[in-house]
Short mmCIF file of C-alpha atoms and ligand atoms in Angstrom, two decimals:
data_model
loop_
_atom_site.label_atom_id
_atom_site.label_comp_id
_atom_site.label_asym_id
_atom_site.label_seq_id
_atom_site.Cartn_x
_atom_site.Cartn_y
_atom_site.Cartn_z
CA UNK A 87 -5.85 18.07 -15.16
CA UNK A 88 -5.28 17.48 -11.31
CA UNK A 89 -2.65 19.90 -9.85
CA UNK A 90 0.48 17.62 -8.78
CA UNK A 91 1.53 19.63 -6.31
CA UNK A 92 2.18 19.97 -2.51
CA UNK A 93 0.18 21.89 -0.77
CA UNK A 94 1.30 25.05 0.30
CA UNK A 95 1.78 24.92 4.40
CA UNK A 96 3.34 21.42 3.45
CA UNK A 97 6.08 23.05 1.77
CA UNK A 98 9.63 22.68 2.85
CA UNK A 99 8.51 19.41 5.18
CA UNK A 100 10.66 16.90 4.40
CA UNK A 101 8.15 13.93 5.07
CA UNK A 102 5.98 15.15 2.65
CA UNK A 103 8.41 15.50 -0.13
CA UNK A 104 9.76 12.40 0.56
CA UNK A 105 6.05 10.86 0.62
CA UNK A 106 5.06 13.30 -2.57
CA UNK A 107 7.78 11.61 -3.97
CA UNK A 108 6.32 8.07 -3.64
CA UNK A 109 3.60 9.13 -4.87
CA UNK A 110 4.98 10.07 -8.08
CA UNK A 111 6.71 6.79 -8.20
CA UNK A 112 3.98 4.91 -8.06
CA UNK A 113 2.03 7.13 -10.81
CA UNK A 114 5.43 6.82 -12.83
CA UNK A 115 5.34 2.27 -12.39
CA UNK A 116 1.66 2.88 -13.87
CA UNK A 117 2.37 4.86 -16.87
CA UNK A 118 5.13 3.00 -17.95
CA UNK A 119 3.03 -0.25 -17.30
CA UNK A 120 0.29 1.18 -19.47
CA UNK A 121 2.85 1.74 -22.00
CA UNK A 122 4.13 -1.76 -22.14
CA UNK A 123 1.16 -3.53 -22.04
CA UNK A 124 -0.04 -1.23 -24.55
CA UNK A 125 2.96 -2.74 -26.45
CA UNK A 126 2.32 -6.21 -25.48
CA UNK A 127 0.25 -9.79 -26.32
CA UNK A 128 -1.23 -10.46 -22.78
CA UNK A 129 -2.38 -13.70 -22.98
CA UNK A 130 -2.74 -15.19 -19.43
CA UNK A 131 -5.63 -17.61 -19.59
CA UNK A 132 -7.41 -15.36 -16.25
CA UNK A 133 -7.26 -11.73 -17.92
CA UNK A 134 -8.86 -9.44 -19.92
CA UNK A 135 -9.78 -6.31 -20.93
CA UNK A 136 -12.87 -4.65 -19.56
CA UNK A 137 -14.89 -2.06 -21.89
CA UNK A 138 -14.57 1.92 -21.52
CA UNK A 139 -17.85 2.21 -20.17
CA UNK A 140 -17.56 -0.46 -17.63
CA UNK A 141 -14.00 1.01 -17.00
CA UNK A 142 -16.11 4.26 -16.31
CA UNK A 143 -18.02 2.91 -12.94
CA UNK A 144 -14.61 1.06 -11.02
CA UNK A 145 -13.67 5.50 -10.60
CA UNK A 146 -17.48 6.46 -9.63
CA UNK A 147 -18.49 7.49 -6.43
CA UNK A 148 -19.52 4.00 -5.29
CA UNK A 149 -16.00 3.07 -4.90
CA UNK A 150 -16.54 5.35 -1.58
CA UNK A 151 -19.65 3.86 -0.62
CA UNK A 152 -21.16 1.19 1.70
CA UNK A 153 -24.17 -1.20 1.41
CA UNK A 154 -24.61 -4.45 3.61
CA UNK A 155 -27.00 -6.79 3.12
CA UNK A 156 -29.43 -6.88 0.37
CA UNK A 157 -31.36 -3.70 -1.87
CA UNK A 158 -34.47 -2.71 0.33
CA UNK A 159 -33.19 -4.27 3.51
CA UNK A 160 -29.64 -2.26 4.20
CA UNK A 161 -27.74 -1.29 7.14
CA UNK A 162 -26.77 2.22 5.63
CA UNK A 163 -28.50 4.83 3.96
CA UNK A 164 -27.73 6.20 1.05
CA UNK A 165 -28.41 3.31 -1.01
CA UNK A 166 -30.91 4.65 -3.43
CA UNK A 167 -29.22 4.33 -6.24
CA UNK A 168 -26.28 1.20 -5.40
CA UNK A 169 -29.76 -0.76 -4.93
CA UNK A 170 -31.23 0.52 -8.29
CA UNK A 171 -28.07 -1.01 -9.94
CA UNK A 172 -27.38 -3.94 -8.02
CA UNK A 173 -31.47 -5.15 -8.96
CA UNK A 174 -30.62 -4.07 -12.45
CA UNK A 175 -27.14 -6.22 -12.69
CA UNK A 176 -29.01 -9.44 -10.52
CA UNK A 177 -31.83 -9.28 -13.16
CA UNK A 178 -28.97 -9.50 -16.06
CA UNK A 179 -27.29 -12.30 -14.92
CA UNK A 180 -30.11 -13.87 -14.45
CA UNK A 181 -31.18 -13.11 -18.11
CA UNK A 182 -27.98 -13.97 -18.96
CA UNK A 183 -27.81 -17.31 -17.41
CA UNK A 184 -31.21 -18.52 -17.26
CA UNK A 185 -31.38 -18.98 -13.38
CA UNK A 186 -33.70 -18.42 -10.86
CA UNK A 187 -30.95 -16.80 -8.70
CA UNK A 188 -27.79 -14.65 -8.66
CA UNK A 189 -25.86 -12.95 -6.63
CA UNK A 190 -23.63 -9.99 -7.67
CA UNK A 191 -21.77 -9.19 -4.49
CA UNK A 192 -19.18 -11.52 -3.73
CA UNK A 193 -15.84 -9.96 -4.18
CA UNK A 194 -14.09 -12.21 -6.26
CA UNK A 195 -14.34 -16.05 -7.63
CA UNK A 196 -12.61 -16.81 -4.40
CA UNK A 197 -14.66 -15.33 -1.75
CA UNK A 198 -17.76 -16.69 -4.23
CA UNK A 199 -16.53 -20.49 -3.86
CA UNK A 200 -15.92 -19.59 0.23
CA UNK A 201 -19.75 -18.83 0.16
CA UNK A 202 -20.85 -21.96 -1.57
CA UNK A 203 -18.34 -24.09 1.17
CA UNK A 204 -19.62 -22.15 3.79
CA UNK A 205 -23.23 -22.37 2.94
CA UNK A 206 -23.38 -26.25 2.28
CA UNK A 207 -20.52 -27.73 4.40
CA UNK A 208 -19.62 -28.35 8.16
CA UNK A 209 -15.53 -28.86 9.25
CA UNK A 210 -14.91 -32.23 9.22
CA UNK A 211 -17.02 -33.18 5.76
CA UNK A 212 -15.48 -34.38 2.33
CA UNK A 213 -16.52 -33.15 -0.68
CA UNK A 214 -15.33 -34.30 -4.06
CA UNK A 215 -12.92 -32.00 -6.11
CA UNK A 216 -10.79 -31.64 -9.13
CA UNK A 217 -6.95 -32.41 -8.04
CA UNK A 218 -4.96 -28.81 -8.58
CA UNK A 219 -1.83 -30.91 -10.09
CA UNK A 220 -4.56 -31.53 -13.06
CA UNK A 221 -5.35 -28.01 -13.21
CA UNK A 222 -7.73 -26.77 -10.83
CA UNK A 223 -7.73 -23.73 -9.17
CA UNK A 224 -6.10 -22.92 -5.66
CA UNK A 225 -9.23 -22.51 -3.70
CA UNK A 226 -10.48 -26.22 -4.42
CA UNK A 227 -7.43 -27.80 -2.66
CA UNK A 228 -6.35 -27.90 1.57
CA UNK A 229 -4.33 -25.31 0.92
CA UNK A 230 -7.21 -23.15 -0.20
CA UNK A 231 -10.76 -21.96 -0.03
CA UNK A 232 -11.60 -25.87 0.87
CA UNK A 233 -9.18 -26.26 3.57
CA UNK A 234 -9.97 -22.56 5.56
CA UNK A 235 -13.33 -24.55 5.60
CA UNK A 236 -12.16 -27.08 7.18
CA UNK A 237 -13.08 -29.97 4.98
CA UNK A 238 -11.64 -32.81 3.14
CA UNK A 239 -11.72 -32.69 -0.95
CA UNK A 240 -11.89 -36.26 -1.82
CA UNK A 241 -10.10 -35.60 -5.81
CA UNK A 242 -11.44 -37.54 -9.64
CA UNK A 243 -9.32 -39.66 -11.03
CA UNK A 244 -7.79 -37.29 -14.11
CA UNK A 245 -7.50 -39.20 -17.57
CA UNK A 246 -4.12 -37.16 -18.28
CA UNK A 247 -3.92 -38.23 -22.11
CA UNK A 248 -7.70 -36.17 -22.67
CA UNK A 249 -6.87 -33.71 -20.17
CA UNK A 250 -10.49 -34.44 -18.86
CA UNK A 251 -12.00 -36.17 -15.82
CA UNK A 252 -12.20 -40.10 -15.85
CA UNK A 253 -16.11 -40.61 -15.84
CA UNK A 254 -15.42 -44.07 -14.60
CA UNK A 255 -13.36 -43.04 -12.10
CA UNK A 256 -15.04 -39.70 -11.00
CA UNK A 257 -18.10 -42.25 -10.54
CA UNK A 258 -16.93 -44.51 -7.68
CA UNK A 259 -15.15 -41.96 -5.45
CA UNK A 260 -18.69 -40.40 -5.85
CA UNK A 261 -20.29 -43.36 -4.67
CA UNK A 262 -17.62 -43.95 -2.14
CA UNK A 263 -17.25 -40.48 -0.80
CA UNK A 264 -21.20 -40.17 -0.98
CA UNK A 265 -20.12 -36.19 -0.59
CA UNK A 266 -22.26 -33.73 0.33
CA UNK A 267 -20.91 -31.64 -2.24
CA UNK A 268 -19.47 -32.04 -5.71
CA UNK A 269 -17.34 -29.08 -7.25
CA UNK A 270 -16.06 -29.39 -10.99
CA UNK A 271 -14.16 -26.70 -12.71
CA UNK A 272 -10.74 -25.76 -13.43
CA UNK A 273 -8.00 -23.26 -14.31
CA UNK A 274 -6.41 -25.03 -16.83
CA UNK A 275 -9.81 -26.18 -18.42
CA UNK A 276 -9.83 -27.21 -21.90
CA UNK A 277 -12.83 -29.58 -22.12
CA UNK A 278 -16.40 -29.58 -20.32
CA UNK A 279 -16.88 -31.22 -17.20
CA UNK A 280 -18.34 -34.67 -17.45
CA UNK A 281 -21.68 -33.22 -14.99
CA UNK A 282 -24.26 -34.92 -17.78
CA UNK A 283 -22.12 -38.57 -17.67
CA UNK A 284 -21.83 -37.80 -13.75
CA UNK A 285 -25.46 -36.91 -13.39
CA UNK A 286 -27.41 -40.13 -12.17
CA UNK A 287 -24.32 -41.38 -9.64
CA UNK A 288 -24.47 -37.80 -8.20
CA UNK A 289 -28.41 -37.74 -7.74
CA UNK A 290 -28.24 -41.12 -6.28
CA UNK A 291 -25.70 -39.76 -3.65
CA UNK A 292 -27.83 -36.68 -3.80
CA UNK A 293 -25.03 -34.46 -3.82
CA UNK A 294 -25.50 -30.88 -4.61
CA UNK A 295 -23.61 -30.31 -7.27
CA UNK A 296 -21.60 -27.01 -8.19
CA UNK A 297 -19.68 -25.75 -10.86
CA UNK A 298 -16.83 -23.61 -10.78
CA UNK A 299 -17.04 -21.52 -13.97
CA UNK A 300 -14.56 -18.70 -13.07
CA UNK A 301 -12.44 -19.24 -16.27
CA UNK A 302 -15.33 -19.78 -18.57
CA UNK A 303 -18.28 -18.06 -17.54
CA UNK A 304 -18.13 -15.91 -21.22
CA UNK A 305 -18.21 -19.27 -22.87
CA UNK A 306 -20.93 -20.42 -20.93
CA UNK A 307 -22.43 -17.03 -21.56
CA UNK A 308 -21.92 -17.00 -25.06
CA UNK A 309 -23.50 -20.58 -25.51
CA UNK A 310 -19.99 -22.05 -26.48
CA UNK A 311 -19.10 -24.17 -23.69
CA UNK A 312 -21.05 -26.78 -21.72
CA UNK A 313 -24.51 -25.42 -20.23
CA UNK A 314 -23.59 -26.46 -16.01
CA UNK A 315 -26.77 -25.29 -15.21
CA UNK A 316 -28.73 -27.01 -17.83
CA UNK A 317 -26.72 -30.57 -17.22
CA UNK A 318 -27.08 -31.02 -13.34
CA UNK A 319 -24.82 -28.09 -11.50
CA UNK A 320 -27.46 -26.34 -9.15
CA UNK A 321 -24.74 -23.74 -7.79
CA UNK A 322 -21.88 -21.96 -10.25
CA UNK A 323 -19.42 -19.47 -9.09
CA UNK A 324 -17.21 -17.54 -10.98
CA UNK A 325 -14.91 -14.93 -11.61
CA UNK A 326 -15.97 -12.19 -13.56
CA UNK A 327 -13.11 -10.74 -15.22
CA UNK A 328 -11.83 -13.97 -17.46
CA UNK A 329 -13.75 -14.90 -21.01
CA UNK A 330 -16.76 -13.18 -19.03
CA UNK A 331 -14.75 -9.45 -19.87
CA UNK A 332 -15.75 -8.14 -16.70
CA UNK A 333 -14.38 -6.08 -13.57
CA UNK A 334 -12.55 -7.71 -10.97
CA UNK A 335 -15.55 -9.24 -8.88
CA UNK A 336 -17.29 -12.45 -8.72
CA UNK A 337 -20.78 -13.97 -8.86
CA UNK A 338 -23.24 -17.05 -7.63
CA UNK A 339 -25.69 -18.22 -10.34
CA UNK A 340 -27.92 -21.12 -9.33
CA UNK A 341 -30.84 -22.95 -9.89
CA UNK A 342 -31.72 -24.24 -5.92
CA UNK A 343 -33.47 -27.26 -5.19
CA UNK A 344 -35.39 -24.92 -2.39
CA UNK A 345 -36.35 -22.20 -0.52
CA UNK A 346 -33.63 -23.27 2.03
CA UNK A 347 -30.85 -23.76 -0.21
CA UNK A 348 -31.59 -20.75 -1.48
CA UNK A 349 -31.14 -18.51 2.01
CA UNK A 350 -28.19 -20.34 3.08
CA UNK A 351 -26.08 -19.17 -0.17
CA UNK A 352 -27.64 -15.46 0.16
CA UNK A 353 -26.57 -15.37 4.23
CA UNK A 354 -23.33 -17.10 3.45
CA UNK A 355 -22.05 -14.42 1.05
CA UNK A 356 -23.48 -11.88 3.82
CA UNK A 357 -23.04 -11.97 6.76
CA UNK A 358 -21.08 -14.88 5.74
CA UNK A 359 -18.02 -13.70 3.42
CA UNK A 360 -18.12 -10.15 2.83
CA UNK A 361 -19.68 -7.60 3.91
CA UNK A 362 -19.36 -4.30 2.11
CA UNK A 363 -19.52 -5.46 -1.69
CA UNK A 364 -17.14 -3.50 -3.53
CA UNK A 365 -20.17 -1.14 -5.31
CA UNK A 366 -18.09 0.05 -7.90
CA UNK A 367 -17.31 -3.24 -9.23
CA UNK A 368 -20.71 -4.62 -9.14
CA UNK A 369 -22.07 -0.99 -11.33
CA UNK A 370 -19.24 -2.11 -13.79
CA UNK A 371 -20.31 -5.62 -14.00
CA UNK A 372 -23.73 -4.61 -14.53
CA UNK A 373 -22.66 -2.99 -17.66
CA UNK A 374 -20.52 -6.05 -18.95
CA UNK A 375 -23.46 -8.52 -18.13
CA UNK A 376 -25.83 -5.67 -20.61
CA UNK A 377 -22.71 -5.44 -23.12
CA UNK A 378 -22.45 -9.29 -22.78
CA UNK A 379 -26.04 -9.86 -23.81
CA UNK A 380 -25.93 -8.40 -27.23
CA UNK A 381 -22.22 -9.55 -27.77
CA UNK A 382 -21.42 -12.57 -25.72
CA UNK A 383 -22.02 -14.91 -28.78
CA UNK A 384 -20.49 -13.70 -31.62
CA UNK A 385 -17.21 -12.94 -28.54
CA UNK A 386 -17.46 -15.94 -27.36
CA UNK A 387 -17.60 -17.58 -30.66
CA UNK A 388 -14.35 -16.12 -31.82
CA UNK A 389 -12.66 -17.07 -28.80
CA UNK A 390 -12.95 -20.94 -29.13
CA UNK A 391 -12.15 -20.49 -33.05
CA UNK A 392 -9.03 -18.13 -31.94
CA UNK A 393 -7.87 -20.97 -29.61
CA UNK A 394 -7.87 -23.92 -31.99
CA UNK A 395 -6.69 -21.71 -34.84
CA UNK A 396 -3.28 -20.57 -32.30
CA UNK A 397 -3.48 -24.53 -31.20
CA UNK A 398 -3.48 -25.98 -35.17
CA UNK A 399 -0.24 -23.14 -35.83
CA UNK A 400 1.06 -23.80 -32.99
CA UNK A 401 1.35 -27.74 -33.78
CA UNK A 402 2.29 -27.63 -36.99
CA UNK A 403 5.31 -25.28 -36.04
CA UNK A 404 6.75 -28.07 -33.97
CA UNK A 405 5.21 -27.09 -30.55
CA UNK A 406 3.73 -30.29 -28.24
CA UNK A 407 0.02 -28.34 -28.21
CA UNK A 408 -1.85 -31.02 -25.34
CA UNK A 409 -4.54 -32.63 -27.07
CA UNK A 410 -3.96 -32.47 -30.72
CA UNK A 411 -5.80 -35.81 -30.86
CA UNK A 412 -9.09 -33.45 -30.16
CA UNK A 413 -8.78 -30.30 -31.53
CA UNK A 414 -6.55 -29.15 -28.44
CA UNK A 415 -9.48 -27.28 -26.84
CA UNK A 416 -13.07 -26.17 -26.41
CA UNK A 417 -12.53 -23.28 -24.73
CA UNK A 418 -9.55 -19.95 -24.56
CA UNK A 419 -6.88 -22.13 -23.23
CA UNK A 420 -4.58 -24.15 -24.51
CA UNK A 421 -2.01 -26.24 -23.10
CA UNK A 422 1.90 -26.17 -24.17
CA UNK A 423 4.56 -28.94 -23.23
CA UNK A 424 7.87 -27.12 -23.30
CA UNK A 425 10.06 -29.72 -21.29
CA UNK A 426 11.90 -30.56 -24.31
CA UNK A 427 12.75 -26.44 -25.37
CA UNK A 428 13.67 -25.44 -22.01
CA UNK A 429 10.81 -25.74 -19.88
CA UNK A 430 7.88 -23.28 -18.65
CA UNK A 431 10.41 -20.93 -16.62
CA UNK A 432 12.96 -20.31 -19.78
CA UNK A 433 9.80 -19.94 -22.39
CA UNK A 434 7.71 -17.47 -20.43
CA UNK A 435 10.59 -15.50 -19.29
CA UNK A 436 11.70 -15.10 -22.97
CA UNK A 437 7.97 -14.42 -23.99
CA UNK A 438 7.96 -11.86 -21.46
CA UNK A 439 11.56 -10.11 -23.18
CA UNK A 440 9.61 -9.71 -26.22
CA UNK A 441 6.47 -8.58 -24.77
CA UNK A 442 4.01 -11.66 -24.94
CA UNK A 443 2.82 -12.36 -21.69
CA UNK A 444 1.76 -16.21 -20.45
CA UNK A 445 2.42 -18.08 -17.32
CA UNK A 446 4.07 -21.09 -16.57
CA UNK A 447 2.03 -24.14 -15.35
CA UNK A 448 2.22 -27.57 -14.20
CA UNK A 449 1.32 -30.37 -16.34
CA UNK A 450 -0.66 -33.47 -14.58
CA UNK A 451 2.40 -35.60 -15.20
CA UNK A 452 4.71 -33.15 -13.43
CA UNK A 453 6.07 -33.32 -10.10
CA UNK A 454 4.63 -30.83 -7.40
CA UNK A 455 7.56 -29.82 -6.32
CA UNK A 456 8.60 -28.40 -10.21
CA UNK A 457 6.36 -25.69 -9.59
CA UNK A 458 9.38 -23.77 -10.20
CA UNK A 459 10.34 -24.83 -13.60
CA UNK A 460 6.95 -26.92 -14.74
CA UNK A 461 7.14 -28.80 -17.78
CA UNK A 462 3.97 -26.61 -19.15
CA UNK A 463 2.86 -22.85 -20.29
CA UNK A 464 -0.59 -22.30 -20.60
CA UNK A 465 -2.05 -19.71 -22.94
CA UNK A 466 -5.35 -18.19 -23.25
CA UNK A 467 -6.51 -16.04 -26.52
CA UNK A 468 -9.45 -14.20 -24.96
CA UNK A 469 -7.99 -10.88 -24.44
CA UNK A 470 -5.83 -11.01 -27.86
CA UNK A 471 -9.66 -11.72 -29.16
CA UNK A 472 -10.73 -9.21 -27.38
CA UNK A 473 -8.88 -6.70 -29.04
CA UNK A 474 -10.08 -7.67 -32.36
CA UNK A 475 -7.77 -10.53 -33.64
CA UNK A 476 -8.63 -13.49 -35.61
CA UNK A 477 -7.67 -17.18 -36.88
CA UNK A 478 -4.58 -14.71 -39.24
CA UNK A 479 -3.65 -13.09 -36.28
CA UNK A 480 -3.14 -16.49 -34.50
CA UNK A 481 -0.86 -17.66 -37.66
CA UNK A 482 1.15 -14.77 -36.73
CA UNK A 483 1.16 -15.31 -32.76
CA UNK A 484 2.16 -19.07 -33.21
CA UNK A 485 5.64 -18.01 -35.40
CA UNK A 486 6.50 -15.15 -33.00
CA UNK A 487 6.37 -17.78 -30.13
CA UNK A 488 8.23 -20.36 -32.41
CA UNK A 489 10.93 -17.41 -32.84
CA UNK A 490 11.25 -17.12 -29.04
CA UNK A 491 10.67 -20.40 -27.79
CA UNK A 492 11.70 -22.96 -30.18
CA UNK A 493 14.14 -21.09 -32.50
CA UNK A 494 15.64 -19.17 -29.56
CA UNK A 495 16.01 -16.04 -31.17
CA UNK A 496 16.84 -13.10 -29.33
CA UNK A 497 13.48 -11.66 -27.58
CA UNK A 498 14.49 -8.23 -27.96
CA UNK A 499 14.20 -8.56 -31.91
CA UNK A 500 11.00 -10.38 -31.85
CA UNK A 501 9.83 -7.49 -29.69
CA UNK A 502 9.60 -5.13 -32.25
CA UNK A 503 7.39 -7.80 -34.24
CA UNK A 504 5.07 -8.12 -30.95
CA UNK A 505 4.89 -4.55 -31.35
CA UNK A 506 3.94 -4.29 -34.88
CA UNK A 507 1.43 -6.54 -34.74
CA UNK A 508 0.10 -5.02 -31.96
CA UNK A 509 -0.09 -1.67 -33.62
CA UNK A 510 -3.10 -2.66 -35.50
CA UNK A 511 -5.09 -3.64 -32.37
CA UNK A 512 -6.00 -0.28 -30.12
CA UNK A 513 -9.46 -0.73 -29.23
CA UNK A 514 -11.46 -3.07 -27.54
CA UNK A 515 -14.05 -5.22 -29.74
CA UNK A 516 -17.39 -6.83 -28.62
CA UNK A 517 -18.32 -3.68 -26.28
CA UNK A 518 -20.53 -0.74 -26.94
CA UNK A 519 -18.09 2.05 -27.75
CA UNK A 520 -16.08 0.05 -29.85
CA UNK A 521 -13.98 3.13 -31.35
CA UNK A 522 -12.45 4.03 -27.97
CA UNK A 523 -8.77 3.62 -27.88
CA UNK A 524 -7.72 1.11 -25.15
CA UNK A 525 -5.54 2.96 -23.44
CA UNK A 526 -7.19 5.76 -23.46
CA UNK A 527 -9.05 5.28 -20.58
CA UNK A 528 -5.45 4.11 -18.62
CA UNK A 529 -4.23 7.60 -19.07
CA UNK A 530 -3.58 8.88 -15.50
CA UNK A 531 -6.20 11.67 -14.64
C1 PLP B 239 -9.54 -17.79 -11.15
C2 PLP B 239 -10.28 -18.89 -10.50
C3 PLP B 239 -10.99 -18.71 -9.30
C4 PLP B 239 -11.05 -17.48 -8.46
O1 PLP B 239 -10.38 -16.43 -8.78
P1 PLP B 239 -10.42 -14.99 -8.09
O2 PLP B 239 -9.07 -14.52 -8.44
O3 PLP B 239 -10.63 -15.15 -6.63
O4 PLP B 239 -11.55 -14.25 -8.76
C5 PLP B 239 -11.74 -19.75 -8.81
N1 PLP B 239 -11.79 -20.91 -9.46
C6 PLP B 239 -11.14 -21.13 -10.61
C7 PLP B 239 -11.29 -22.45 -11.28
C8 PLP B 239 -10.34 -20.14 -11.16
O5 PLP B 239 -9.67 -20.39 -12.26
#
């Protein structure tokens, strides 16, 4: 136990009561978070839960520490050890992805897809993208990563009904644009990219072609998704912290055509886009990639069966589940069409009264200026997996968000259902110290 105290010749200063004071406010907005998510169904498509032992290395000393560049060639000392780990974590990923090359230390999926722009594009180029009203991420649009670049993303034609890219399509703006650089990947991503259809139009532009795997890199992992690497991407970024249960952090897996392609994605993440690499994250990822390894498969395998299980309950309860017509999804997501019971703002701000936690989201169909009340909620089941639950589990998910959402009944009563259910669910499955309670490891120090 820390003391919580102020230290003596501080006494009687009113500054640093006022400021102790803060700081006790904050610890008190943590605790009582833990305690309500510790209550609570989180099941935002881009979360999870990361294991106690890689919870363990985000509060190690290399949360203090520095290292630029790469191991054996830094601009600080004291790097024994941060290099140790950071060859140990670039050789897992590897492992895990079956690539020639990875890279561990960019920050976040984010500052990963800045390096790949950065590495491969000049202002003033187009590249070919997925359009953000169909569901891909921020950083791929002019408002994003792509625009602080300073290039044009040319988007695919979306086929809205299969919530998947029009091959057709996809293939003459590629021929058209001719870009230097194809990205695929989304946030609301419920079927593979079409990279193996897209394949011979994008070598005949000779495009290098990357893959934006932030929200299923665990799927990928786990073998349950489509294989980018395997059907033509030569680059994929990611987030590491979605089905891939990781810290917050992100990483560049590729298979380069060269020697040259290879240096200009290792000097755009440094000195490109960071430069210290957040050490503490990358120790923790190093023990999710190891953790991953033995338990990816059988994770990731649950996962997809979780998501079509919640889908098929979901559907028969009288929701408008996207895609019934094929299974509603491959991967953790699924998508919801709530215009008719209110909308996205009234469902998720119920589902948040009783303690189930989704966002809101546009649907393709939807105007961009509805962001504020889209027709959509999207769900993901990869943390609710996570924690141990099943195809039952998802039975019982599917009626407590037909109680809230389509019955309208009053969120604080379903609450104490969320909380039952939840009650069953403490530790965190798929991990190496599997009998650790949760939120345990939240407990302040
Ligand atoms: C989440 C996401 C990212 C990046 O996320 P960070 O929050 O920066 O890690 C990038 N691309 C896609 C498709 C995403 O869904």
């Amino acid at each position: 136990m820390m003391s919580l105290k102020i230290p003596d010749r501080f006494m009687n200063d009113e500054l640093a009561e006022e400021m102790f004071g803060n700081v006790l406010f904050v610890r008190d907005q943590i605790a009582q978070h833990h305690k309500w998510f510790e209550n609570s169904l989180p099941m935002i498509a881009s979360e999870n839960l990361i294991s106690p032992l890689a919870r363990e290395m985000l509060i190690s000393d290399f949360c203090d520490r520095y290292a630029e560049g790469l191991p054996g060639a830094r601009y600080y000392q004291g790097n024994i050890y941060v290099d140790r780990v950071e060859l140990k974590a670039i050789e897992l990923a590897k492992k895990l992805f079956k690539c020639e090359h990875a890279d561990v230390r960019p920050t976040s999926g984010t500052v990963a897809n800045l390096a790949v722009l950065f590495a491969f594009t000049k202002p003033g180029d187009q590249i070919t993208v997925p359009n953000v009203s169909d569901g891909a991420h921020i950083s791929s649009a002019k408002f994003g990563a792509v625009g602080v670049r300073g290039v044009t993303g040319i988007p695919y034609p979306f086929n809205v009904k299969d919530m998947c890219i029009d091959v057709d399509g996809a293939a003459k703006v590629i021929r058209e644009t001719k870009p230097k650089l194809a990205l695929f990947g989304m946030s609301v991503f419920l079927f593979p990219a079409p990279l193996k259809e897209l394949r011979p139009v994008l070598d005949e532009v000779g495009a290098i072609v990357w893959y934006d795997a932030a929200h299923v890199l665990g799927l990928i992992a786990g073998g349950k998704f489509q294989d980018p690497l395997r059907e033509g991407a030569h680059v994929m970024t990611a987030s590491t912290h979605k089905t891939l249960p990781g810290p917050q952090h992100g990483i560049i897996l590729a298979n380069p055509k060269d020697e040259k392609m290879k240096n200009k994605l290792t000097y755009a993440v440094f000195p490109g886009v960071t430069s210290n690499h957040h050490l503490h994250a990358m120790a923790s990822l190093c023990i999710s990639l190891a953790e991953h390894i033995v338990f990816g498969k059988e994770y990731a395998d649950q996962i997809v069966r979780n998501a079509k299980a919640l889908g098929q309950a979901m559907h028969e309860l009288g929701f408008d589940v996207l895609c019934a017509h094929k299974g509603f999804t491959e991967s953790h997501t699924l998508a919801v069409d709530v215009s008719k019971i209110g909308g996205g703002t009234v469902c998720v701000e119920a589902m948040e009264k009783a303690n189930i936690i989704a966002n809101k989201n546009l649907l393709p169909w939807d105007d961009v200026n509805a962001a504020l009340n889209p027709s959509g909620i999207r769900l993901g089941v990869q943390e609710l997996t996570r924690i141990g639950m099943r195809e039952s589990e998802m039975k019982e998910v599917a009626y407590l968000l037909k109680k809230i959402c389509i019955d309208k009944k009053d969120p604080e009563e379903v609450k104490k259902e969320v909380i039952a259910l939840k009650s069953g669910f403490k530790t965190i499955k798929y991990c190496f110290a599997e009998d650790v309670e949760a939120y345990k490891h939240y407990k302040l120090l």
